[in-house]
Coordinates of C-alpha atoms and ligand atoms in Angstrom, one line a residue:
M1 CA -53.5 10.7 -39.3
G2 CA -49.9 9.7 -38.8
C3 CA -47.8 9.7 -35.8
R4 CA -46.5 13.1 -34.3
S5 CA -43.0 14.4 -34.9
A6 CA -41.2 15.6 -31.7
D7 CA -40.2 19.0 -33.2
K8 CA -43.4 19.8 -35.0
A9 CA -46.4 21.7 -33.5
P10 CA -49.0 18.9 -33.6
K11 CA -52.4 19.1 -34.6
R12 CA -54.7 18.5 -31.6
R13 CA -56.6 15.3 -32.0
G14 CA -57.5 12.1 -30.3
L15 CA -55.3 9.0 -30.1
Q16 CA -56.1 7.7 -33.7
G17 CA -54.8 5.3 -36.3
P18 CA -51.3 4.3 -36.1
C19 CA -50.7 6.3 -32.9
L20 CA -53.5 4.3 -31.1
A21 CA -51.7 1.3 -32.3
I22 CA -48.5 2.7 -30.6
G23 CA -50.5 3.0 -27.5
L24 CA -52.0 -0.5 -27.7
S25 CA -48.8 -2.2 -28.6
L26 CA -46.9 -0.6 -25.8
L27 CA -49.6 -1.7 -23.5
L28 CA -49.1 -5.2 -24.6
A29 CA -45.4 -4.6 -24.3
A30 CA -44.9 -5.4 -28.1
A31 CA -42.4 -2.6 -28.8
S32 CA -42.0 -3.2 -32.4
S33 CA -44.9 -1.2 -33.9
R34 CA -44.5 0.5 -37.3
C35 CA -45.0 3.8 -35.7
L36 CA -42.2 3.3 -33.3
A37 CA -39.7 3.3 -36.0
E38 CA -41.4 6.4 -37.8
S39 CA -41.7 8.6 -34.9
P40 CA -38.8 10.7 -33.6
A41 CA -40.6 11.4 -30.3
R42 CA -40.9 7.5 -29.7
A43 CA -37.2 7.2 -30.7
V44 CA -36.4 9.7 -28.0
S45 CA -38.6 7.9 -25.5
V46 CA -37.1 4.6 -25.9
A47 CA -33.5 4.7 -27.3
G48 CA -32.8 8.2 -26.0
A49 CA -33.7 7.5 -22.4
A50 CA -30.2 6.9 -21.1
K51 CA -28.9 10.0 -23.0
A52 CA -31.7 12.1 -21.6
R53 CA -31.0 11.0 -18.1
G54 CA -27.4 12.4 -18.4
A55 CA -28.5 15.8 -19.8
N56 CA -27.6 18.9 -17.8
P57 CA -30.4 19.3 -15.4
A58 CA -30.2 23.2 -15.9
D59 CA -31.1 22.8 -19.5
A60 CA -34.9 23.1 -19.6
A61 CA -35.0 21.6 -23.1
A62 CA -33.1 18.5 -22.0
R63 CA -35.2 18.3 -18.9
C64 CA -38.2 18.2 -21.1
R65 CA -37.0 15.7 -23.5
A66 CA -36.0 13.4 -20.6
L67 CA -39.6 13.3 -19.5
H68 CA -39.9 10.7 -22.4
S69 CA -38.0 8.4 -20.1
F70 CA -40.8 8.9 -17.3
A71 CA -41.9 5.4 -16.4
M72 CA -45.4 4.5 -15.0
P73 CA -47.1 1.1 -15.9
Q74 CA -49.4 1.5 -18.9
L75 CA -48.5 5.2 -19.4
V76 CA -47.8 5.9 -23.1
I77 CA -45.9 9.2 -23.5
E78 CA -46.9 11.1 -26.9
E79 CA -45.0 14.3 -26.4
A80 CA -42.5 16.0 -24.3
R81 CA -41.0 19.0 -25.9
I82 CA -40.2 22.7 -25.3
V83 CA -42.8 25.5 -26.7
P84 CA -41.2 28.6 -27.1
A85 CA -42.7 31.8 -25.9
G86 CA -45.5 33.1 -27.9
P87 CA -49.2 33.5 -28.4
A88 CA -51.7 30.8 -27.3
Q89 CA -53.3 28.7 -30.2
S90 CA -57.2 28.5 -30.3
L91 CA -58.6 26.1 -28.1
P92 CA -61.2 23.6 -29.2
G93 CA -64.6 24.2 -27.5
E94 CA -63.4 27.7 -26.0
Q95 CA -66.2 30.0 -25.6
P96 CA -65.5 32.9 -25.9
A97 CA -61.9 32.1 -27.5
T98 CA -60.2 34.6 -25.4
A99 CA -57.2 32.7 -24.7
R100 CA -56.2 32.9 -28.2
G101 CA -53.5 35.3 -29.0
K102 CA -52.5 35.6 -25.2
M103 CA -48.7 35.5 -24.8
L104 CA -47.6 32.4 -23.2
P105 CA -44.1 31.9 -21.6
E106 CA -41.6 29.3 -22.8
H107 CA -42.7 26.0 -21.5
C108 CA -42.3 22.2 -21.6
L109 CA -45.3 20.3 -23.1
F110 CA -46.0 16.9 -21.9
I111 CA -48.8 14.6 -23.2
A112 CA -49.5 11.2 -22.2
T113 CA -52.3 8.7 -22.1
L114 CA -52.9 6.0 -19.3
A115 CA -53.9 2.7 -20.6
P116 CA -55.0 3.6 -24.0
R117 CA -57.4 1.1 -25.7
S118 CA -60.3 0.9 -28.1
G119 CA -63.8 0.5 -26.8
A120 CA -66.2 -2.0 -28.2
Q121 CA -67.6 0.6 -30.6
G122 CA -64.2 1.7 -31.7
Q123 CA -64.2 4.7 -29.0
H124 CA -60.6 6.0 -28.2
L125 CA -60.3 5.4 -24.5
G126 CA -57.6 5.8 -21.8
I127 CA -56.8 8.8 -19.6
G128 CA -55.2 11.7 -21.5
V129 CA -53.3 14.0 -19.7
E130 CA -51.5 17.2 -20.6
V131 CA -49.1 19.3 -18.5
R132 CA -47.5 22.6 -19.5
L133 CA -44.6 23.3 -17.4
P134 CA -43.3 27.1 -17.6
V135 CA -39.4 27.2 -17.5
N136 CA -39.9 30.1 -15.3
W137 CA -42.0 28.5 -12.6
N138 CA -43.8 30.1 -9.7
G139 CA -43.6 26.9 -7.7
R140 CA -47.5 26.1 -8.0
F141 CA -49.4 23.7 -9.7
A142 CA -53.0 24.2 -11.2
F143 CA -55.4 21.6 -12.6
E144 CA -57.7 22.8 -15.1
G145 CA -61.0 21.2 -15.3
G146 CA -62.9 20.0 -18.5
G147 CA -66.5 20.6 -19.8
G148 CA -69.5 19.0 -21.3
L149 CA -68.9 15.2 -21.7
D150 CA -65.1 16.0 -22.0
G151 CA -63.4 14.0 -24.7
L152 CA -60.9 16.6 -25.8
L153 CA -57.4 17.1 -24.5
R154 CA -57.6 21.0 -24.4
P155 CA -54.5 22.9 -24.0
S156 CA -53.6 23.3 -20.6
Y157 CA -53.2 27.0 -20.4
G158 CA -55.2 27.3 -17.4
S159 CA -57.7 29.8 -19.0
V160 CA -60.9 28.0 -17.7
F161 CA -62.9 28.5 -21.0
G162 CA -61.3 31.9 -21.5
S163 CA -62.6 33.3 -18.4
L164 CA -59.3 33.5 -16.6
R165 CA -57.1 36.2 -17.7
P166 CA -54.1 36.0 -17.9
P167 CA -54.2 32.1 -17.9
A168 CA -52.6 30.4 -15.1
L169 CA -49.6 29.3 -17.3
A170 CA -48.9 32.8 -18.2
R171 CA -48.7 33.5 -14.4
G172 CA -45.9 30.9 -13.9
F173 CA -48.1 27.9 -12.8
A174 CA -47.5 24.3 -14.1
V175 CA -50.9 23.6 -15.4
A176 CA -52.3 20.0 -16.1
S177 CA -55.7 19.0 -18.0
T178 CA -57.3 15.9 -18.9
D179 CA -59.6 14.6 -21.5
G180 CA -61.9 12.8 -18.9
G181 CA -60.8 9.3 -20.0
H182 CA -61.9 9.3 -23.6
R183 CA -61.0 11.1 -26.8
S184 CA -63.4 12.4 -29.4
S185 CA -64.2 15.2 -31.8
S186 CA -66.6 16.8 -29.8
M187 CA -67.5 17.6 -26.1
L188 CA -71.0 16.4 -26.8
D189 CA -70.2 12.9 -27.9
P190 CA -71.5 10.2 -25.2
N191 CA -70.4 7.0 -27.0
F192 CA -67.4 6.6 -24.4
A193 CA -70.2 5.8 -21.8
L194 CA -71.1 2.4 -23.4
D195 CA -67.8 1.4 -21.7
Q196 CA -67.8 0.5 -18.0
Q197 CA -64.3 1.8 -17.2
A198 CA -64.8 4.9 -19.4
R199 CA -67.8 5.9 -17.2
I200 CA -65.8 5.4 -14.1
D201 CA -62.9 7.5 -15.6
Y202 CA -65.5 10.3 -16.7
A203 CA -67.2 10.2 -13.3
Y204 CA -64.1 10.9 -11.2
N205 CA -61.1 8.4 -12.1
A206 CA -59.7 10.4 -14.9
V207 CA -59.1 13.4 -12.7
D208 CA -57.6 11.5 -9.9
K209 CA -55.1 9.5 -12.1
A210 CA -54.2 12.6 -14.1
T211 CA -53.4 14.6 -10.9
L212 CA -51.1 11.9 -9.8
I213 CA -49.4 11.7 -13.2
A214 CA -49.1 15.5 -13.6
K215 CA -47.7 15.9 -9.9
A216 CA -45.1 13.3 -10.5
I217 CA -44.1 15.0 -13.9
V218 CA -43.8 18.4 -12.1
A219 CA -41.6 16.8 -9.5
R220 CA -39.5 15.1 -12.3
F221 CA -39.1 18.4 -14.4
Y222 CA -38.3 20.8 -11.6
G223 CA -36.6 18.4 -9.2
R224 CA -39.2 19.3 -6.3
S225 CA -43.0 18.8 -5.8
P226 CA -45.3 22.1 -6.1
R227 CA -45.6 24.0 -3.0
R228 CA -49.4 24.8 -3.5
S229 CA -51.7 22.8 -5.7
Y230 CA -55.0 24.5 -7.1
F231 CA -58.0 23.1 -9.1
V232 CA -60.0 25.5 -11.2
G233 CA -63.0 24.6 -13.5
C234 CA -66.3 25.6 -14.6
S235 CA -69.2 23.6 -15.8
N236 CA -68.3 19.9 -15.8
G237 CA -64.8 21.3 -14.6
G238 CA -66.8 22.8 -11.7
R239 CA -68.2 19.2 -10.9
Q240 CA -64.5 17.9 -11.1
A241 CA -63.4 20.8 -8.6
M242 CA -66.2 19.7 -6.2
T243 CA -65.1 16.1 -6.9
V244 CA -61.7 16.6 -5.9
A245 CA -62.6 18.5 -2.7
E246 CA -65.0 15.6 -1.9
R247 CA -63.1 12.5 -3.3
M248 CA -59.6 13.5 -3.2
P249 CA -59.5 15.9 -0.1
L250 CA -55.5 15.9 0.3
Q251 CA -54.5 16.7 -3.3
F252 CA -55.4 20.4 -3.6
D253 CA -54.9 23.1 -1.2
G254 CA -57.4 25.6 -3.0
V255 CA -60.3 24.6 -5.4
V256 CA -62.4 27.0 -7.5
A257 CA -65.9 25.5 -8.8
G258 CA -67.7 27.4 -11.3
D259 CA -71.3 26.9 -12.4
P260 CA -70.8 23.2 -11.3
T261 CA -72.6 20.2 -12.8
F262 CA -72.3 18.6 -9.4
R263 CA -75.7 16.9 -9.5
F264 CA -74.9 15.6 -12.9
T265 CA -77.6 13.0 -13.2
R266 CA -80.3 15.4 -11.8
V267 CA -79.2 17.9 -14.3
N268 CA -79.8 15.5 -17.2
L269 CA -83.3 14.9 -15.5
D270 CA -83.9 18.7 -15.6
Q271 CA -83.1 18.7 -19.3
A272 CA -85.5 16.0 -20.0
W273 CA -88.0 17.7 -18.0
N274 CA -87.6 20.9 -19.9
E275 CA -88.2 19.3 -23.2
V276 CA -91.3 17.3 -22.0
V277 CA -93.0 20.4 -20.4
L278 CA -92.4 22.5 -23.5
A279 CA -93.7 19.8 -25.7
R280 CA -97.1 20.1 -24.0
S281 CA -97.5 23.7 -25.3
A282 CA -95.8 23.1 -28.7
P283 CA -97.5 22.8 -32.2
P284 CA -96.9 19.7 -34.0
D285 CA -95.0 19.2 -37.1
A286 CA -96.3 17.1 -40.1
E287 CA -95.4 14.0 -38.4
G288 CA -97.2 15.0 -35.1
R289 CA -93.8 15.8 -33.2
P290 CA -93.6 18.8 -31.1
I291 CA -91.9 21.9 -32.4
L292 CA -90.3 23.5 -29.5
S293 CA -88.9 26.7 -30.9
R294 CA -92.6 27.5 -31.6
V295 CA -93.5 27.6 -28.0
M296 CA -92.0 31.0 -27.4
S297 CA -89.9 33.3 -29.4
Q298 CA -86.7 35.2 -28.3
A299 CA -88.8 38.4 -28.4
D300 CA -91.3 36.8 -25.9
L301 CA -88.5 36.1 -23.5
R302 CA -87.2 39.7 -24.1
L303 CA -90.7 40.7 -22.7
V304 CA -90.1 38.4 -19.7
A305 CA -86.7 39.9 -19.0
D306 CA -88.0 43.4 -19.1
A307 CA -90.7 42.7 -16.7
V308 CA -88.4 40.9 -14.3
L309 CA -86.1 44.1 -14.4
K310 CA -88.9 46.4 -13.9
Q311 CA -90.0 44.3 -10.8
C312 CA -86.8 43.4 -9.2
D313 CA -83.8 45.6 -10.4
A314 CA -84.2 48.3 -7.8
L315 CA -84.8 46.1 -4.9
D316 CA -81.1 46.1 -4.3
G317 CA -81.2 50.0 -4.0
L318 CA -80.2 50.8 -7.8
A319 CA -81.9 50.4 -10.9
D320 CA -78.8 49.3 -12.9
G321 CA -79.8 46.5 -15.1
I322 CA -78.3 44.0 -12.3
I323 CA -80.7 42.1 -10.0
N324 CA -78.6 41.5 -6.8
D325 CA -81.5 40.8 -4.4
Y326 CA -82.7 37.7 -6.3
R327 CA -84.3 36.2 -3.0
A328 CA -86.8 39.2 -2.9
C329 CA -87.6 38.8 -6.5
H330 CA -90.9 37.0 -6.5
F331 CA -91.6 37.3 -10.3
D332 CA -94.5 35.3 -11.7
P333 CA -94.9 35.6 -15.6
V334 CA -98.7 35.4 -15.0
V335 CA -98.7 39.2 -14.9
L336 CA -97.7 39.0 -18.6
T337 CA -100.9 37.0 -19.6
C338 CA -102.8 38.4 -22.6
G339 CA -106.1 39.8 -21.8
R340 CA -107.2 39.1 -25.4
A341 CA -105.2 37.9 -28.6
K342 CA -101.5 37.2 -28.5
S343 CA -99.6 40.5 -29.1
S344 CA -95.9 41.3 -28.8
S345 CA -96.6 42.8 -25.3
C346 CA -98.1 39.8 -23.8
L347 CA -97.8 35.9 -23.5
T348 CA -100.5 33.3 -24.0
S349 CA -101.6 31.3 -20.9
D350 CA -100.0 28.3 -22.4
Q351 CA -96.7 30.2 -22.8
V352 CA -97.0 31.4 -19.3
T353 CA -97.7 27.7 -18.1
A354 CA -94.7 26.4 -20.1
L355 CA -92.2 29.0 -18.8
K356 CA -93.4 28.5 -15.2
A357 CA -92.8 24.6 -15.6
L358 CA -89.4 25.2 -17.2
M359 CA -88.2 27.6 -14.5
G360 CA -89.8 25.5 -11.7
G361 CA -87.5 22.5 -12.3
P362 CA -88.5 18.7 -12.5
H363 CA -91.0 17.4 -10.1
D364 CA -92.4 13.9 -9.4
S365 CA -96.2 13.1 -9.8
Q366 CA -96.7 14.2 -6.1
G367 CA -95.2 17.6 -6.8
R368 CA -91.9 16.9 -4.9
P369 CA -88.9 18.6 -6.5
L370 CA -86.2 16.5 -8.2
Y371 CA -83.6 19.0 -8.7
A372 CA -84.0 22.9 -8.1
A373 CA -86.0 25.8 -9.5
F374 CA -84.3 28.6 -11.6
P375 CA -84.4 32.2 -10.6
Y376 CA -86.0 34.7 -13.0
D377 CA -83.0 36.9 -13.9
A378 CA -82.0 39.5 -16.5
G379 CA -80.2 36.8 -18.7
I380 CA -83.4 35.0 -19.6
A381 CA -83.5 37.1 -22.8
E382 CA -80.0 35.8 -23.8
P383 CA -79.7 33.5 -27.0
A384 CA -78.1 31.0 -24.7
F385 CA -81.2 30.6 -22.7
Y386 CA -83.1 30.2 -25.9
H387 CA -80.8 27.8 -27.6
M388 CA -80.5 25.7 -24.4
H389 CA -84.3 24.8 -24.0
F390 CA -86.0 25.8 -27.4
G391 CA -83.4 25.4 -30.1
T392 CA -83.8 26.7 -33.6
S393 CA -85.3 23.4 -35.4
A394 CA -88.5 24.1 -37.6
N395 CA -89.8 20.6 -37.1
G396 CA -89.7 18.0 -34.4
I397 CA -86.2 17.1 -34.6
L398 CA -84.7 18.7 -31.5
N399 CA -81.6 20.7 -31.8
S400 CA -81.7 22.5 -28.4
A401 CA -78.8 21.8 -26.0
D402 CA -81.3 20.1 -23.8
G403 CA -82.4 17.9 -26.6
T404 CA -79.0 17.0 -27.8
L405 CA -76.2 17.1 -25.2
G406 CA -78.9 16.5 -22.3
F407 CA -80.6 13.5 -24.0
G408 CA -77.5 11.9 -25.0
S409 CA -75.8 12.3 -21.7
L410 CA -79.1 10.8 -20.1
R411 CA -79.2 8.0 -22.3
Y412 CA -75.6 6.8 -22.3
F413 CA -74.2 8.0 -19.1
S414 CA -76.9 9.0 -16.6
M415 CA -78.6 5.8 -16.9
T416 CA -77.0 2.5 -15.8
P417 CA -77.2 0.4 -17.7
P418 CA -76.9 2.8 -20.7
E419 CA -80.1 2.9 -22.8
P420 CA -79.2 4.6 -26.2
G421 CA -82.7 3.9 -27.6
F422 CA -84.6 5.3 -24.5
D423 CA -87.4 7.6 -25.3
V424 CA -86.8 10.6 -23.3
M425 CA -89.8 12.3 -24.2
H426 CA -91.8 9.7 -22.4
L427 CA -89.7 9.6 -19.2
D428 CA -91.7 8.7 -16.2
F429 CA -90.6 11.1 -13.3
D430 CA -91.5 8.7 -10.7
R431 CA -90.4 5.3 -11.9
D432 CA -87.4 6.2 -14.1
L433 CA -85.5 8.1 -11.3
Q434 CA -84.0 4.8 -10.0
R435 CA -82.4 4.3 -13.3
L436 CA -80.1 7.1 -12.3
E437 CA -79.0 6.1 -9.0
E438 CA -76.1 3.9 -9.9
T439 CA -74.6 6.7 -12.0
A440 CA -75.3 9.3 -9.4
M441 CA -73.2 7.4 -6.8
I442 CA -70.0 7.7 -9.0
S443 CA -70.7 11.1 -10.8
D444 CA -72.6 13.3 -8.5
A445 CA -70.4 15.5 -6.2
N446 CA -73.1 16.1 -3.7
S447 CA -71.5 15.2 -0.5
V448 CA -71.0 17.6 2.3
Y449 CA -68.6 15.6 4.4
L450 CA -65.3 17.4 3.7
E451 CA -63.5 16.6 7.1
S452 CA -60.1 16.2 5.6
F453 CA -60.2 19.0 3.0
A454 CA -61.7 21.4 5.6
R455 CA -58.7 20.9 7.7
H456 CA -56.2 22.2 5.0
G457 CA -58.0 23.5 2.0
K458 CA -60.0 26.4 0.7
L459 CA -62.9 26.3 -1.7
I460 CA -64.6 29.1 -3.6
L461 CA -67.6 28.2 -5.8
Y462 CA -69.3 30.8 -8.0
H463 CA -72.5 30.5 -10.0
G464 CA -74.3 32.7 -12.7
L465 CA -77.8 33.6 -11.4
S466 CA -78.9 33.5 -15.2
D467 CA -77.1 30.1 -15.8
Q468 CA -79.5 28.6 -18.5
G469 CA -78.7 25.0 -17.7
L470 CA -77.5 24.4 -14.3
S471 CA -79.5 25.9 -11.4
P472 CA -77.6 28.4 -9.1
L473 CA -80.2 27.5 -6.5
A474 CA -79.0 24.1 -6.4
T475 CA -75.5 25.3 -5.6
A476 CA -76.8 27.6 -3.1
A477 CA -78.7 24.5 -1.6
W478 CA -75.5 22.5 -1.5
Y479 CA -73.7 25.4 0.4
D480 CA -76.6 25.6 2.9
R481 CA -76.3 21.8 3.6
L482 CA -72.4 22.4 3.9
Q483 CA -73.3 24.9 6.5
A484 CA -75.8 22.9 8.3
A485 CA -73.3 19.8 8.4
N486 CA -70.3 22.0 9.4
G487 CA -71.5 24.9 11.2
E488 CA -71.1 28.7 10.9
H489 CA -67.3 28.4 10.5
V490 CA -67.9 26.9 7.1
G491 CA -67.2 30.3 5.8
H492 CA -63.6 30.0 7.1
W493 CA -62.8 27.6 4.2
A494 CA -65.7 27.6 1.8
R495 CA -67.6 30.4 0.1
L496 CA -70.1 30.8 -2.6
F497 CA -70.4 33.8 -4.8
L498 CA -73.5 34.0 -7.0
V499 CA -73.0 36.4 -10.1
P500 CA -76.3 38.2 -11.3
G501 CA -77.1 38.2 -15.0
M502 CA -74.2 35.7 -15.8
T503 CA -75.2 32.8 -17.9
H504 CA -73.4 29.6 -18.0
C505 CA -69.6 30.0 -17.1
G506 CA -69.8 33.7 -18.5
G507 CA -71.7 36.0 -20.7
G508 CA -75.0 37.7 -20.2
P509 CA -75.9 41.1 -18.8
A510 CA -73.3 40.8 -16.2
T511 CA -70.2 41.6 -14.4
D512 CA -68.7 38.3 -15.5
E513 CA -65.1 39.0 -15.6
F514 CA -63.2 38.3 -12.2
D515 CA -60.2 36.6 -11.0
M516 CA -60.9 33.6 -8.9
L517 CA -57.5 32.2 -9.0
S518 CA -55.9 35.3 -7.5
A519 CA -58.8 35.1 -4.9
I520 CA -58.2 31.3 -3.9
E521 CA -54.3 32.0 -3.9
D522 CA -54.6 34.9 -1.5
W523 CA -56.9 32.8 0.8
V524 CA -54.7 29.7 0.8
E525 CA -51.4 31.4 1.0
K526 CA -51.9 34.7 2.8
D527 CA -55.0 33.7 4.8
R528 CA -56.9 36.7 3.2
A529 CA -60.5 35.5 2.9
P530 CA -62.5 36.7 -0.1
D531 CA -64.9 39.2 1.6
R532 CA -65.8 40.6 -1.7
I533 CA -64.4 39.8 -5.4
I534 CA -64.3 42.8 -7.8
A535 CA -66.0 42.2 -11.0
T536 CA -66.3 43.9 -14.4
G537 CA -68.0 42.9 -17.6
K538 CA -68.4 44.0 -21.3
S539 CA -72.2 44.4 -20.8
F540 CA -71.4 47.2 -18.4
Q541 CA -68.4 49.3 -19.6
G542 CA -66.8 51.5 -17.1
V543 CA -68.7 49.7 -14.2
T544 CA -67.2 47.6 -11.2
R545 CA -69.2 45.6 -8.8
P546 CA -68.4 43.6 -5.9
L547 CA -69.4 39.9 -6.0
C548 CA -70.5 39.0 -2.4
P549 CA -70.1 35.9 -0.3
Y550 CA -73.5 34.0 -0.1
P551 CA -75.9 34.6 1.6
T552 CA -75.0 38.3 1.4
I553 CA -75.9 40.4 -1.6
A554 CA -74.5 43.7 -3.0
R555 CA -76.7 46.4 -1.8
Y556 CA -76.2 50.1 -3.1
K557 CA -75.4 52.5 -0.3
G558 CA -75.1 55.7 -2.3
G559 CA -72.2 57.5 -4.2
N560 CA -71.0 56.8 -7.6
P561 CA -73.2 54.0 -9.3
Q562 CA -70.4 52.9 -11.5
D563 CA -68.1 52.0 -8.5
E564 CA -68.1 48.9 -6.5
K565 CA -67.3 50.9 -3.5
S566 CA -70.9 52.2 -3.5
F567 CA -72.1 48.8 -2.5
A568 CA -71.9 46.8 0.6
C569 CA -72.3 43.0 1.0
E570 CA -75.1 42.6 3.5
K571 CA -77.9 39.9 3.8
Ligands
CA601 CA1 -80.0 46.6 -9.4

């Protein structure tokens, strides 16, 4: 790929080929790269700097171009150009792709990379940062977290994987994002983690540096700093959100952490556990390897979901397909065990054993839990759950998300030093835990000491009770620890909302559409605490439900069953 033109919409990609050469050459202060001569953008940044500084500050296009002259050691600016108002482009990794087609306002797009370089295996390393600055600014800054193993500089619309409607940019926020310190073609590529600095960047440093750069760009473009700063993210973006509250406590006034991978290394451990325990019940392929997709079928899991609903749905006062009172739901799949032969209405004892081990989470040989259990919820029959653990492979080559993303992440990142050849299926849940400790120290956002943050900031966490990969009970356990460490008044600055039926960051039989950005904004700026957050969802047309602050749950009190007003948040 060639170098970008300043006046042409770029194809999104990593720093590659000649453009990586630009980065490296500038880094080495050798400004005579071939691409410098070819790139209009670069020409503006170097030769046009003086001209840009003299531009009329009222002219947004000129102020945007002038960002090419923004100077910071080792920062290589790739773009600074006005994007006219229009529909959003598709987002790589977006699921669902709901930001696509949404109208965005006229804004200045700024893209840069801090210290671009090549890793030993040719990885594109360096901290990428993108900032979108609406011409009609509301005075606020939002940082949008990433996902998976990052590696993509996703357009900073502030849509949080399409779940935030309208996106923060369309609301007038200046929005930033980062690639987590490396660029790849996929959020599943763990190769960056063979590089020491890239591991540190992904763990926490990319968000830290990108925040400082983005805030400086905001101040340069508008002539003043943002009056409020917010961080919103889900999944790894949720981990980053908790990371900023715990490691950069003065940078953000409001933080929203969705379905957070905050115990990153233990999530990887859980992913290994899942495949190890399923393998015990799996038939072998011709080479003797376990075929995980043959342990259970989607129909078997539908059977489980129906049984869970039958036992637990009405515990909240209303049989509506939503299990609010998950704590009173003591479902045991043993009730589904076949009396005789396996049929479509029962599970074999091997299947029951496998499912119980899967849902129970990882344990050591003494039975001590190493992460968290998962609640039995209506979303267990979702394809996302099946794909996460079982996959579709008809042989012993794993293609579940646990076996691909999880194993790769474990081998390359969670283990220090990395062990790309590690045989995960033979992981020792006693002895091998220590191999994760060093990474845990930099990546896991498990601290409950938030003294500086609590004095000025507000934190909203949310987590789907049917999250197929990250346990909502782990997030609830963190909140319990936060409360134990900070006292009852913790609810004055941090609240957790569990979302029944919602799979990872959205989806499932759930009211999974809600506006956490408005909720945190009201809390920070108007001192209006979120006592209940109204949610809707495609699975329940015409229905509204309250999301309740943990540990309360929504209980039906009578009245219109469609309406959230018929529910009270109670313990
Ligand atoms: Ca219910």
